[in-house]
Tab-separated table of C-alpha atoms in Angstrom:
chain	number	residue	atom	x	y	z
A	238	VAL	CA	-38.594	-4.196	-18.956
A	239	LEU	CA	-38.549	-7.023	-16.479
A	240	ILE	CA	-40.679	-10.055	-17.338
A	241	GLU	CA	-41.252	-13.363	-15.580
A	242	VAL	CA	-42.270	-16.257	-17.826
A	243	ASN	CA	-42.876	-19.595	-16.123
A	244	SER	CA	-42.408	-23.025	-17.627
A	245	GLU	CA	-42.904	-26.306	-15.790
A	246	THR	CA	-39.310	-27.505	-15.953
A	247	ASP	CA	-35.820	-26.017	-15.997
A	248	PHE	CA	-35.213	-28.074	-19.110
A	249	VAL	CA	-37.697	-25.957	-21.067
A	250	ALA	CA	-36.506	-22.730	-19.459
A	251	ARG	CA	-33.074	-23.353	-21.012
A	252	ASN	CA	-34.542	-24.278	-24.421
A	253	ASP	CA	-33.638	-21.835	-27.246
A	254	GLU	CA	-37.222	-21.482	-28.436
A	255	PHE	CA	-38.392	-20.621	-24.935
A	256	GLN	CA	-35.629	-18.049	-24.561
A	257	ALA	CA	-36.567	-16.506	-27.907
A	258	LEU	CA	-40.216	-16.372	-26.815
A	259	VAL	CA	-39.272	-14.567	-23.582
A	260	LYS	CA	-37.223	-12.064	-25.559
A	261	ASN	CA	-40.097	-11.427	-27.979
A	262	LEU	CA	-42.537	-11.013	-25.103
A	263	ALA	CA	-40.207	-8.509	-23.415
A	264	MET	CA	-39.960	-6.554	-26.668
A	265	GLN	CA	-43.738	-6.588	-26.932
A	266	VAL	CA	-44.041	-5.139	-23.415
A	267	ALA	CA	-41.396	-2.515	-24.229
A	268	GLY	CA	-43.072	-1.503	-27.481
A	269	LEU	CA	-46.791	-1.690	-26.738
A	270	ALA	CA	-46.764	-0.960	-22.995
A	271	PRO	CA	-49.518	-3.311	-21.822
A	272	GLU	CA	-50.715	-2.915	-18.233
A	273	TYR	CA	-52.064	-6.406	-17.483
A	274	VAL	CA	-51.101	-9.941	-18.459
A	275	THR	CA	-54.627	-11.300	-19.028
A	276	ILE	CA	-58.194	-9.968	-18.968
A	277	GLU	CA	-58.718	-11.923	-15.732
A	278	SER	CA	-55.855	-10.070	-14.075
A	279	ILE	CA	-57.483	-6.633	-14.480
A	280	PRO	CA	-58.559	-5.584	-10.963
A	281	ALA	CA	-62.364	-5.590	-10.616
A	282	ASP	CA	-62.475	-1.899	-9.617
A	283	VAL	CA	-60.411	-0.856	-12.649
A	284	LEU	CA	-62.693	-2.811	-14.977
A	285	GLU	CA	-65.814	-1.386	-13.338
A	286	ALA	CA	-64.462	2.186	-13.610
A	287	LYS	CA	-63.651	1.673	-17.301
A	288	ARG	CA	-67.117	0.253	-17.974
A	289	SER	CA	-68.769	3.241	-16.236
A	290	GLU	CA	-66.582	5.684	-18.136
A	291	LEU	CA	-67.511	4.131	-21.490
A	292	ALA	CA	-71.226	3.948	-20.566
A	293	ALA	CA	-71.229	7.629	-19.529
A	294	ASP	CA	-70.434	8.762	-23.077
A	295	PRO	CA	-73.361	10.896	-24.393
A	296	GLN	CA	-73.304	9.031	-27.728
A	297	VAL	CA	-73.762	5.749	-25.855
A	298	GLN	CA	-76.370	7.231	-23.493
A	299	SER	CA	-78.529	8.233	-26.462
A	300	LYS	CA	-79.016	4.550	-27.449
A	301	PRO	CA	-81.580	2.048	-26.036
A	302	ALA	CA	-80.349	0.072	-23.008
A	303	ASP	CA	-79.743	-3.270	-24.765
A	304	ILE	CA	-77.724	-1.642	-27.555
A	305	ARG	CA	-75.820	0.420	-24.990
A	306	ASP	CA	-74.486	-2.724	-23.303
A	307	ARG	CA	-73.374	-4.187	-26.604
A	308	ILE	CA	-71.563	-0.984	-27.572
A	309	VAL	CA	-69.774	-0.866	-24.215
A	310	ASP	CA	-68.801	-4.557	-24.516
A	311	GLY	CA	-67.315	-3.878	-27.955
A	312	GLN	CA	-65.387	-0.886	-26.660
A	313	LEU	CA	-64.101	-2.913	-23.724
A	314	ARG	CA	-62.797	-5.526	-26.165
A	315	LYS	CA	-60.916	-2.766	-28.036
A	316	TRP	CA	-59.525	-1.525	-24.734
A	317	TYR	CA	-58.319	-5.043	-23.868
A	318	GLU	CA	-56.422	-5.117	-27.152
A	319	GLN	CA	-54.542	-2.052	-25.941
A	320	VAL	CA	-53.883	-2.745	-22.267
A	321	VAL	CA	-53.852	-6.557	-21.958
A	322	LEU	CA	-50.656	-8.267	-23.126
A	323	TYR	CA	-52.343	-11.519	-24.191
A	324	GLU	CA	-55.003	-9.620	-26.188
A	325	GLN	CA	-52.565	-7.347	-28.012
A	326	PRO	CA	-51.760	-8.040	-31.660
A	327	TYR	CA	-48.319	-9.613	-31.961
A	328	ARG	CA	-46.198	-7.376	-34.204
A	329	ASP	CA	-47.560	-7.237	-37.744
A	330	THR	CA	-49.150	-10.699	-37.579
A	331	ASP	CA	-52.880	-11.306	-37.182
A	332	GLN	CA	-52.093	-13.361	-34.070
A	333	THR	CA	-52.569	-12.080	-30.555
A	334	VAL	CA	-49.751	-12.468	-28.040
A	335	GLY	CA	-51.923	-15.043	-26.248
A	336	GLN	CA	-52.039	-17.123	-29.454
A	337	LEU	CA	-48.271	-16.819	-29.782
A	338	VAL	CA	-47.905	-18.254	-26.284
A	339	THR	CA	-50.443	-21.013	-27.018
A	340	ASP	CA	-48.511	-21.971	-30.165
A	341	ALA	CA	-45.284	-22.112	-28.183
A	342	ILE	CA	-46.972	-24.339	-25.581
A	343	ALA	CA	-48.094	-26.709	-28.363
A	344	ARG	CA	-44.646	-26.830	-29.980
A	345	ILE	CA	-42.651	-27.092	-26.749
A	346	GLY	CA	-45.178	-29.451	-25.156
A	347	GLU	CA	-45.232	-27.839	-21.748
A	348	ASN	CA	-47.333	-25.141	-20.144
A	349	ILE	CA	-45.836	-21.661	-20.319
A	350	ARG	CA	-47.258	-18.475	-18.907
A	351	VAL	CA	-46.296	-14.871	-18.381
A	352	ARG	CA	-46.587	-14.354	-14.649
A	353	ARG	CA	-45.844	-10.625	-14.456
A	354	PHE	CA	-43.891	-7.804	-16.013
A	355	THR	CA	-42.709	-4.355	-15.085
A	356	ARG	CA	-41.957	-1.621	-17.564
A	357	TYR	CA	-40.206	1.646	-16.835
A	358	GLN	CA	-40.902	4.522	-19.184
A	359	LEU	CA	-38.173	7.163	-19.054
A	360	GLY	CA	-39.521	10.314	-17.467
A	361	GLU	CA	-42.863	8.876	-16.393
A	362	ASP	CA	-44.393	10.160	-13.157
A	363	LEU	CA	-44.248	7.821	-10.181
B	38	VAL	CA	-33.895	-6.645	-11.448
B	39	LEU	CA	-34.957	-3.466	-13.152
B	40	ILE	CA	-33.415	-0.245	-11.861
B	41	GLU	CA	-33.775	3.376	-12.934
B	42	VAL	CA	-30.822	5.613	-12.135
B	43	ASN	CA	-31.121	9.239	-13.143
B	44	SER	CA	-28.295	11.579	-14.104
B	45	GLU	CA	-28.709	15.166	-15.250
B	46	THR	CA	-27.357	14.718	-18.769
B	47	ASP	CA	-27.218	12.009	-21.432
B	48	PHE	CA	-23.485	12.633	-21.541
B	49	VAL	CA	-23.099	11.211	-18.028
B	50	ALA	CA	-25.597	8.410	-18.662
B	51	ARG	CA	-23.268	7.107	-21.398
B	52	ASN	CA	-20.156	7.470	-19.214
B	53	ASP	CA	-18.431	4.157	-18.341
B	54	GLU	CA	-18.225	4.939	-14.640
B	55	PHE	CA	-21.933	5.700	-14.509
B	56	GLN	CA	-22.755	2.464	-16.329
B	57	ALA	CA	-20.565	0.511	-13.899
B	58	LEU	CA	-22.345	2.195	-10.971
B	59	VAL	CA	-25.757	1.220	-12.355
B	60	LYS	CA	-24.584	-2.359	-12.777
B	61	ASN	CA	-23.254	-2.473	-9.213
B	62	LEU	CA	-26.485	-0.987	-7.868
B	63	ALA	CA	-28.534	-3.583	-9.771
B	64	MET	CA	-26.361	-6.354	-8.304
B	65	GLN	CA	-26.881	-4.871	-4.849
B	66	VAL	CA	-30.664	-4.960	-5.332
B	67	ALA	CA	-30.450	-8.542	-6.644
B	68	GLY	CA	-28.309	-9.713	-3.742
B	69	LEU	CA	-29.650	-7.831	-0.733
B	70	ALA	CA	-33.276	-7.362	-1.785
B	71	PRO	CA	-33.934	-3.853	-0.431
B	72	GLU	CA	-37.532	-2.637	-0.458
B	73	TYR	CA	-37.069	1.140	-0.541
B	74	VAL	CA	-34.581	3.517	-2.136
B	75	THR	CA	-34.230	5.959	0.786
B	76	ILE	CA	-35.542	6.271	4.350
B	77	GLU	CA	-37.742	9.140	3.135
B	78	SER	CA	-39.402	6.868	0.574
B	79	ILE	CA	-40.749	4.433	3.213
B	80	PRO	CA	-44.522	5.005	3.314
B	81	ALA	CA	-45.596	6.664	6.588
B	82	ASP	CA	-48.000	3.833	7.471
B	83	VAL	CA	-45.303	1.185	6.964
B	84	LEU	CA	-42.884	3.108	9.189
B	85	GLU	CA	-45.544	3.626	11.858
B	86	ALA	CA	-46.480	-0.077	11.815
B	87	LYS	CA	-42.817	-1.073	12.170
B	88	ARG	CA	-42.322	1.350	15.067
B	89	SER	CA	-45.408	-0.028	16.872
B	90	GLU	CA	-44.282	-3.597	16.289
B	91	LEU	CA	-40.848	-2.877	17.780
B	92	ALA	CA	-42.332	-0.929	20.717
B	93	ALA	CA	-44.756	-3.788	21.514
B	94	ASP	CA	-41.892	-6.166	22.329
B	95	PRO	CA	-42.175	-7.193	26.037
B	96	GLN	CA	-38.427	-6.620	26.540
B	97	VAL	CA	-38.855	-3.040	25.315
B	98	GLN	CA	-42.081	-2.535	27.285
B	99	SER	CA	-40.277	-3.409	30.522
B	100	LYS	CA	-38.002	-0.341	30.181
B	101	PRO	CA	-38.753	3.276	31.225
B	102	ALA	CA	-40.419	5.386	28.502
B	103	ASP	CA	-37.375	7.509	27.552
B	104	ILE	CA	-35.154	4.448	27.170
B	105	ARG	CA	-37.879	2.653	25.228
B	106	ASP	CA	-37.845	5.333	22.520
B	107	ARG	CA	-34.080	5.150	22.217
B	108	ILE	CA	-34.159	1.358	21.896
B	109	VAL	CA	-36.832	1.532	19.197
B	110	ASP	CA	-34.886	4.226	17.313
B	111	GLY	CA	-31.810	2.011	17.366
B	112	GLN	CA	-33.786	-0.981	16.105
B	113	LEU	CA	-35.318	1.141	13.353
B	114	ARG	CA	-31.814	2.123	12.223
B	115	LYS	CA	-30.890	-1.560	12.011
B	116	TRP	CA	-34.066	-2.219	10.035
B	117	TYR	CA	-33.174	0.608	7.601
B	118	GLU	CA	-29.831	-1.101	6.982
B	119	GLN	CA	-31.772	-4.146	5.824
B	120	VAL	CA	-34.651	-2.706	3.789
B	121	VAL	CA	-33.372	0.665	2.506
B	122	LEU	CA	-31.006	0.495	-0.466
B	123	TYR	CA	-29.088	3.685	0.418
B	124	GLU	CA	-28.593	2.510	4.035
B	125	GLN	CA	-27.402	-0.992	3.160
B	126	PRO	CA	-23.686	-1.796	3.456
B	127	TYR	CA	-22.105	-1.920	0.017
B	128	ARG	CA	-20.571	-5.377	-0.428
B	129	ASP	CA	-17.733	-6.002	2.008
B	130	THR	CA	-16.811	-2.315	2.333
B	131	ASP	CA	-17.676	-0.164	5.342
B	132	GLN	CA	-19.464	2.211	2.962
B	133	THR	CA	-23.224	2.355	2.608
B	134	VAL	CA	-24.733	2.296	-0.875
B	135	GLY	CA	-25.739	5.932	-0.311
B	136	GLN	CA	-22.071	6.823	0.249
B	137	LEU	CA	-21.126	4.943	-2.914
B	138	VAL	CA	-23.609	7.090	-4.848
B	139	THR	CA	-22.352	10.279	-3.143
B	140	ASP	CA	-18.764	9.389	-4.103
B	141	ALA	CA	-19.824	8.812	-7.696
B	142	ILE	CA	-21.599	12.194	-7.735
B	143	ALA	CA	-18.380	13.850	-6.508
B	144	ARG	CA	-16.194	12.097	-9.083
B	145	ILE	CA	-18.566	12.481	-12.027
B	146	GLY	CA	-19.551	16.017	-11.023
B	147	GLU	CA	-23.265	15.657	-11.632
B	148	ASN	CA	-26.201	14.652	-9.482
B	149	ILE	CA	-27.145	10.988	-9.718
B	150	ARG	CA	-29.990	9.209	-7.967
B	151	VAL	CA	-31.706	5.877	-7.921
B	152	ARG	CA	-35.300	6.645	-8.793
B	153	ARG	CA	-36.839	3.174	-8.404
B	154	PHE	CA	-36.160	-0.500	-8.760
B	155	THR	CA	-38.134	-3.714	-9.124
B	156	ARG	CA	-36.860	-7.114	-8.147
B	157	TYR	CA	-38.440	-10.441	-9.004
B	158	GLN	CA	-37.645	-13.344	-6.724
B	159	LEU	CA	-38.243	-16.695	-8.416
B	160	GLY	CA	-41.206	-18.421	-6.817
B	161	GLU	CA	-42.267	-15.494	-4.635
B	162	ASP	CA	-45.981	-15.043	-3.997
B	163	LEU	CA	-47.669	-12.183	-5.822
């Protein structure tokens, strides 16, 4: 796992709490294999394809249109919790990773964000 | 830098010489910022675009057609030495990185290859 976490100053980047946060975030990426940092960073075509796929389900199709949209929205939220780092549950806490980062920002007093990550899975197809 | 180097067996993957090779390869990627593992792994459209760019140079255009091709081929080889990991010079030796890997294969007695790498440059645009 390679992860880039940005702070505003070098001072914070060298801070022990920041370093621990980066390590925990890297372990999260290793363990739960997210694909995107935030919901906003999901490419529009990927999101549209996922929405169409969920809407095409016969069980969803059998419902009235307004209910259909709500079901798909709910399923998209569940999907975010799987593929979006900031929406994933953090370990066995009831916090998301995004909340963990927000807490760290509050404690450290400086903006912090995960800019990108790369994860290699042994044996995965390229 | 994240790098995946494949051997045929776990036995070799745990070998000290193999581990040292992986470390040296990662340092090579960090220092010389290659973009591709091998010449063969350059996407065809990228290679074609590079060839056209080199051929469009007025100095090249002023030469007869057969000489033009030879000049462009020579410039492509120089470009490979910059952007292709296996074609880059290894540190201050007169070996390429590809030769370093070939030597390691001979000594360790098992096929070894760099499968992929990812390099983050601080501050680079995404």
